């Protein structure tokens, strides 16, 4: 049996009792080219499905190259183990922004 401890509050997670959550964060520079590639070609809905698959393949291959060489490019992939309490906290406030002050992401 594997033992985990919460990367947030350091409490051991007893997987018999607690739910063990895995948090994966990927940080990488946004590349607009990827969105442009392929989606402007004419085609019906079938094309879209193809593109989705294409996109997935591309993403998968991107992952590989990221692991190999992309890390120096500002790309990072992180993995954390979280207990249920910390997971709830994280979901509510993923970036740890102090509550009480709303960020104006929206243009309402
Ligand atoms: Zn925790």
mmCIF file of C-alpha atoms and ligand atoms in Angstrom:
data_model
loop_
_atom_site.group_PDB
_atom_site.id
_atom_site.type_symbol
_atom_site.label_atom_id
_atom_site.label_comp_id
_atom_site.label_asym_id
_atom_site.label_seq_id
_atom_site.Cartn_x
_atom_site.Cartn_y
_atom_site.Cartn_z
ATOM 1 C CA UNK A 1 0.000 0.000 0.000
ATOM 2 C CA UNK A 2 1.266 3.407 -0.916
ATOM 3 C CA UNK A 3 1.409 6.223 1.523
ATOM 4 C CA UNK A 4 0.784 9.762 0.480
ATOM 5 C CA UNK A 5 1.026 12.981 2.320
ATOM 6 C CA UNK A 6 -0.690 16.175 1.378
ATOM 7 C CA UNK A 7 1.682 18.542 -0.367
ATOM 8 C CA UNK A 8 -0.320 21.441 0.961
ATOM 9 C CA UNK A 9 -0.865 20.804 4.653
ATOM 10 C CA UNK A 10 1.668 17.966 5.003
ATOM 11 C CA UNK A 11 -0.861 15.700 6.636
ATOM 12 C CA UNK A 12 -0.518 12.054 5.805
ATOM 13 C CA UNK A 13 -3.343 10.835 3.624
ATOM 14 C CA UNK A 14 -4.762 7.535 4.677
ATOM 15 C CA UNK A 15 -6.224 6.286 1.446
ATOM 16 C CA UNK A 16 -8.424 3.883 3.351
ATOM 17 C CA UNK A 17 -10.267 6.781 4.924
ATOM 18 C CA UNK A 18 -9.442 9.903 3.012
ATOM 19 C CA UNK A 19 -9.745 10.579 -0.655
ATOM 20 C CA UNK A 20 -6.412 11.151 -2.198
ATOM 21 C CA UNK A 21 -6.439 13.799 -4.905
ATOM 22 C CA UNK A 22 -3.810 14.496 -7.469
ATOM 23 C CA UNK A 23 -3.312 18.017 -8.670
ATOM 24 C CA UNK A 24 -1.474 18.524 -11.895
ATOM 25 C CA UNK A 25 -0.380 21.934 -13.026
ATOM 26 C CA UNK A 26 1.121 22.626 -16.371
ATOM 27 C CA UNK A 27 2.654 25.947 -17.149
ATOM 28 C CA UNK A 28 3.797 26.736 -20.622
ATOM 29 C CA UNK A 29 4.085 29.709 -22.909
ATOM 30 C CA UNK A 30 0.949 30.154 -24.984
ATOM 31 C CA UNK A 31 1.692 29.757 -28.647
ATOM 32 C CA UNK A 32 -0.919 31.271 -30.895
ATOM 33 C CA UNK A 33 0.340 29.380 -33.912
ATOM 34 C CA UNK A 34 -1.184 26.192 -32.603
ATOM 35 C CA UNK A 35 -4.665 27.662 -32.588
ATOM 36 C CA UNK A 36 -4.223 29.073 -36.062
ATOM 37 C CA UNK A 37 -2.939 25.880 -37.525
ATOM 38 C CA UNK A 38 -5.615 23.911 -39.303
ATOM 39 C CA UNK A 39 -8.717 25.550 -37.939
ATOM 40 C CA UNK A 40 -9.109 28.024 -40.782
ATOM 41 C CA UNK A 41 -9.210 25.423 -43.503
ATOM 42 C CA UNK A 42 -12.587 24.986 -45.133
ATOM 43 C CA UNK A 43 -14.538 21.938 -44.137
ATOM 44 C CA UNK A 44 -17.644 20.527 -42.557
ATOM 45 C CA UNK A 45 -18.209 19.130 -39.128
ATOM 46 C CA UNK A 46 -16.353 15.973 -40.012
ATOM 47 C CA UNK A 47 -13.265 18.042 -40.558
ATOM 48 C CA UNK A 48 -13.637 19.402 -37.083
ATOM 49 C CA UNK A 49 -13.493 15.949 -35.600
ATOM 50 C CA UNK A 50 -10.386 15.248 -37.598
ATOM 51 C CA UNK A 51 -8.816 18.406 -36.392
ATOM 52 C CA UNK A 52 -9.622 17.526 -32.847
ATOM 53 C CA UNK A 53 -7.803 14.267 -33.249
ATOM 54 C CA UNK A 54 -4.973 16.010 -34.998
ATOM 55 C CA UNK A 55 -4.847 18.499 -32.190
ATOM 56 C CA UNK A 56 -4.727 15.737 -29.635
ATOM 57 C CA UNK A 57 -1.894 14.030 -31.427
ATOM 58 C CA UNK A 58 -0.092 17.304 -31.621
ATOM 59 C CA UNK A 59 -0.595 17.952 -27.950
ATOM 60 C CA UNK A 60 0.689 14.510 -27.112
ATOM 61 C CA UNK A 61 3.787 14.992 -29.190
ATOM 62 C CA UNK A 62 4.181 18.420 -27.659
ATOM 63 C CA UNK A 63 4.154 16.829 -24.253
ATOM 64 C CA UNK A 64 7.006 14.579 -25.225
ATOM 65 C CA UNK A 65 9.128 17.352 -26.563
ATOM 66 C CA UNK A 66 8.257 19.511 -23.614
ATOM 67 C CA UNK A 67 9.566 16.903 -21.272
ATOM 68 C CA UNK A 68 12.699 16.512 -23.301
ATOM 69 C CA UNK A 69 13.619 20.071 -24.034
ATOM 70 C CA UNK A 70 10.805 22.441 -23.232
ATOM 71 C CA UNK A 71 11.522 22.861 -19.557
ATOM 72 C CA UNK A 72 14.077 25.538 -20.229
ATOM 73 C CA UNK A 73 11.456 27.398 -22.191
ATOM 74 C CA UNK A 74 9.404 28.272 -19.166
ATOM 75 C CA UNK A 75 7.273 25.160 -19.458
ATOM 76 C CA UNK A 76 6.755 23.229 -16.282
ATOM 77 C CA UNK A 77 4.645 20.369 -15.239
ATOM 78 C CA UNK A 78 3.961 19.886 -11.558
ATOM 79 C CA UNK A 79 2.169 17.236 -9.630
ATOM 80 C CA UNK A 80 0.883 17.461 -6.095
ATOM 81 C CA UNK A 81 -0.942 15.155 -3.790
ATOM 82 C CA UNK A 82 -3.788 16.750 -1.920
ATOM 83 C CA UNK A 83 -6.030 15.696 0.893
ATOM 84 C CA UNK A 84 -9.723 16.323 0.517
ATOM 85 C CA UNK A 85 -9.746 19.496 2.587
ATOM 86 C CA UNK A 86 -6.940 21.053 0.609
ATOM 87 C CA UNK A 87 -8.509 19.978 -2.630
ATOM 88 C CA UNK A 88 -11.675 21.840 -1.723
ATOM 89 C CA UNK A 89 -9.694 24.869 -0.794
ATOM 90 C CA UNK A 90 -7.755 24.705 -4.011
ATOM 91 C CA UNK A 91 -10.829 24.336 -6.185
ATOM 92 C CA UNK A 92 -12.350 27.390 -4.585
ATOM 93 C CA UNK A 93 -9.255 29.451 -4.989
ATOM 94 C CA UNK A 94 -6.737 27.843 -7.331
ATOM 95 C CA UNK A 95 -4.301 30.729 -7.396
ATOM 96 C CA UNK A 96 -4.466 31.485 -3.725
ATOM 97 C CA UNK A 97 -5.726 34.952 -4.415
ATOM 98 C CA UNK A 98 -6.879 36.705 -1.290
ATOM 99 C CA UNK A 99 -10.611 36.756 -1.136
ATOM 100 C CA UNK A 100 -12.545 39.942 -0.535
ATOM 101 C CA UNK A 101 -11.076 41.633 -3.552
ATOM 102 C CA UNK A 102 -12.413 40.560 -6.882
ATOM 103 C CA UNK A 103 -10.093 40.421 -9.811
ATOM 104 C CA UNK A 104 -11.625 42.045 -12.813
ATOM 105 C CA UNK A 105 -11.119 39.320 -15.358
ATOM 106 C CA UNK A 106 -14.590 39.850 -16.724
ATOM 107 C CA UNK A 107 -15.856 42.958 -18.408
ATOM 108 C CA UNK A 108 -19.192 43.116 -16.696
HETATM 109 ZN ZN1 LIG B 1 -4.014 18.879 2.922
#
